[in-house]
Amino acid sequence: MIQLKHVSKTFQSGASSVHAVQDVSLDIKEGEIFGIIGFSGAGKSTLVRCINLLEKPTQGTVTVDGVELTGLDEKKLRQMRLKIGMIFQHFNLLRSRTVYQNIAFPLKKSNLSQEQKNQKILSLLELVGLSDKKDAYPSQLSGGQKQRVAIARALANDPKVLLCDEATSALDPQTTKSILALLKKVNEELGITIVIITHEMAVVKDICDRVAIMELGHVVEEGTTEDVFVHPQKPVTKDFISTAGNVDKIYELIAEKNPLTILQPGEKMVMLTYSANNAGEPLISYLSEAFDVKANIIYGNIDILKGKTIGKLVVTLSGEKANMEKAIAYIRERQVDMEVIQE
Amino acid sequence: MSFLYQIAPNLEPLGAELVKCIGQTLQMLFVSGIISFILGLLLGVVLIVTKKDGIMRQVAVYNFFDKAIDVIRSIPFIILMILLIPVSRAIMGTGTGVPGAYIALIAGTVPFFARQIESVLSDVDYGLVEASAAMGFSPIEIIFSVYLKESIPGITRVTMITMVSLIGITAMAGAIGAGGLGDFAIRYGHQMGYRDMIWVTVIIILVIISIIQGIGNLIIRRTTH
Ligand SMILES: Nc1ncnc2c1ncn2[C@@H]1O[C@H](COP(=O)(O)OP(=O)(O)OP(=O)(O)O)[C@@H](O)[C@H]1O
Ligand SMILES: [Mg+2]
């Protein structure tokens, strides 16, 4: 649905230039929810704004629904933008207009009849659960309600794609959940392809089918959410994953020199990440039976990832050196992701 | 009526003259007000869209108008008026009377108003402009549906301020024979020493300003949410 080919965006400010996006290629499929995650300044917003050409890429091509946007003139581009809805962190509702009028706003560009527009607005209000707020002004709404209006407005012209730039970053965790649930519903019921920019792993974990991780303008890692979660490759990815669960507490414990974390010579502390199909419990008893390696569980955590469970265990392994090596090789073979924390 | 003549004895002989002067002031306010509103709004919009981060970035255009506004604003009105007499003769066919004052009144008001419009429009959240661009709106549509529509309360507020300042300069237009309340106050209140006539002019001007502000406040209340 969306193809980015070697997209780069460089901002020139005086003598210095900022390479906000560098040689990014992505292929986002129809009907999927695609996450783009990265720390502040990684270039996520710039990248997503390149998709509807709010930012013109300095290099590369952007194709949406088979049309190469980078090759269009302004007029045709505006026509294509009707097919690409967008929502923002700060909602960007028109303050002088009611909820109803805000949703009606993009319909100025539509050639539906007045009555069809009215029906459309009412059904969108129902979809986002704000039928009773139709005559309220944005100043009378909560953040979550404002984002619902923004979503309804973005859907008014039946877009094929919905771009979300930090759409939940200004909301509390509970409201975030409800907005994500709404996006999921929009994706499933209307079949709209969704691109979500975020710096919260929890968002990706909840609804994204696939995810790309950005760092310094580059996409450094990309894959299905589960793969990336269970087998993270890059340090930045691991950072994000540890912020999503609470296993990073282990690092605090180590820093505090908690007695639990003090190792005897020859011991190793490792973090095991496993998904439901290679569950950890039998593994641990097997290590002791087959290799005579003792695994002492220090810390454990289970995450729910789009309905699938992802377990994380921090264990200290102790045993003969050769046995330890065999045990580790076995763990790797079982497709359980292992990270050595201390040795 | 007789009560009025008691507290302002000079009103009886000067009443007809006063009415004529009120008419001149209102005429100057109305004609130059409407023209200045249109030109100032246009210029304010041009400034906001052509500036560095504007939606129709044209730095040369912006710089030209930006400087021109500063230059005209720095000329005291009474001097600007005399400076523009030849221009008025060329455009209006006369440099005196009410018609001869229009050019100066407009030139004295537009730069002031345009600057205030620029500041009101720059308060419009750029996020709204971007969101509208993402929805497929053209720059012209964004000017009308976002910049102007969202700024109605602010535009009304600065229009009121500008009208009050315009009343102030119409009083000076008396110096080139445009008449009006300022001229009336100088001729009768000052030169002839009729103190009551000064008070009468002050009260009339206060009434005009109150009406303008009343209308303005009503619009602001109706359009602020
Ligand atoms: N219009 C601009 N002019 C100059 N530099 C810019 C502009 N927009 C973004 N940048 C720079 O590009 C880089 C990437 O910015 P971007 O907003 O895409 O990051 P981000 O990943 O969205 O960050 P955040 O999570 O803070 O929103 C930053 O270094 C930023 O300063
Ligand atoms: Mg951003």
Coordinates of C-alpha atoms in Angstrom, one line a residue, chain B residues 85-168:
Chain B
I85 CA -2.0 65.9 -0.7
P86 CA -0.6 65.6 -4.2
V87 CA -1.4 61.9 -4.2
S88 CA -5.0 62.7 -3.2
R89 CA -5.2 65.4 -5.9
A90 CA -4.1 62.8 -8.4
I91 CA -6.4 60.0 -7.3
M92 CA -9.4 61.8 -5.8
G93 CA -9.2 65.0 -7.8
T94 CA -8.9 67.1 -4.6
G95 CA -6.6 67.6 -1.6
T96 CA -9.1 69.1 0.7
G97 CA -12.5 68.5 2.3
V98 CA -13.8 65.0 3.3
P99 CA -12.9 63.4 0.0
G100 CA -9.4 64.9 0.2
A101 CA -8.8 63.2 3.5
Y102 CA -9.6 59.6 2.5
I103 CA -6.2 58.8 1.0
A104 CA -4.4 60.0 4.1
L105 CA -6.8 58.3 6.5
I106 CA -6.4 55.0 4.6
A107 CA -2.6 55.4 4.5
G108 CA -2.5 56.1 8.2
T109 CA -4.7 53.1 9.1
V110 CA -3.7 50.3 6.8
P111 CA -0.2 49.7 8.0
F112 CA -1.3 49.8 11.6
F113 CA -4.2 47.4 11.0
A114 CA -2.1 45.1 8.7
R115 CA 0.5 44.6 11.5
Q116 CA -2.2 43.7 14.0
I117 CA -3.8 41.3 11.6
E118 CA -0.4 39.7 11.0
S119 CA -0.1 39.2 14.7
V120 CA -3.6 37.8 15.1
L121 CA -3.1 35.4 12.2
S122 CA 0.2 34.2 13.5
D123 CA -1.6 33.1 16.7
V124 CA -3.4 30.4 14.6
D125 CA -1.8 27.1 15.5
Y126 CA 0.4 26.0 12.6
G127 CA -0.8 22.5 13.4
L128 CA -4.2 23.4 12.0
V129 CA -2.6 24.7 8.8
E130 CA -0.7 21.5 8.4
A131 CA -3.7 19.3 9.2
S132 CA -5.7 21.1 6.5
A133 CA -2.9 20.7 4.0
A134 CA -2.8 17.0 4.9
M135 CA -6.6 16.9 4.2
G136 CA -5.9 18.2 0.6
F137 CA -6.8 21.9 1.0
S138 CA -5.0 24.4 -1.2
P139 CA -3.2 27.5 0.3
I140 CA -6.1 29.8 -0.7
E141 CA -8.7 27.5 0.9
I142 CA -6.5 27.4 4.0
I143 CA -6.4 31.2 4.1
F144 CA -10.1 31.5 4.2
S145 CA -11.2 28.4 6.1
V146 CA -8.4 28.3 8.6
Y147 CA -6.5 31.5 9.0
L148 CA -9.5 33.9 8.7
K149 CA -12.3 31.8 10.0
E150 CA -10.4 30.7 13.1
S151 CA -9.4 34.3 13.8
I152 CA -12.7 36.0 13.8
P153 CA -12.6 37.0 17.5
G154 CA -9.0 38.3 17.1
I155 CA -9.8 40.2 13.9
T156 CA -12.8 41.8 15.6
R157 CA -10.7 42.8 18.5
V158 CA -8.0 44.5 16.4
T159 CA -10.7 46.1 14.2
M160 CA -12.1 47.8 17.2
I161 CA -8.7 49.1 18.3
T162 CA -8.1 50.3 14.8
M163 CA -11.5 52.1 14.6
V164 CA -10.7 54.0 17.8
S165 CA -7.4 55.0 16.4
L166 CA -9.1 56.0 13.1
I167 CA -11.5 58.3 15.0
G168 CA -8.4 59.9 16.5

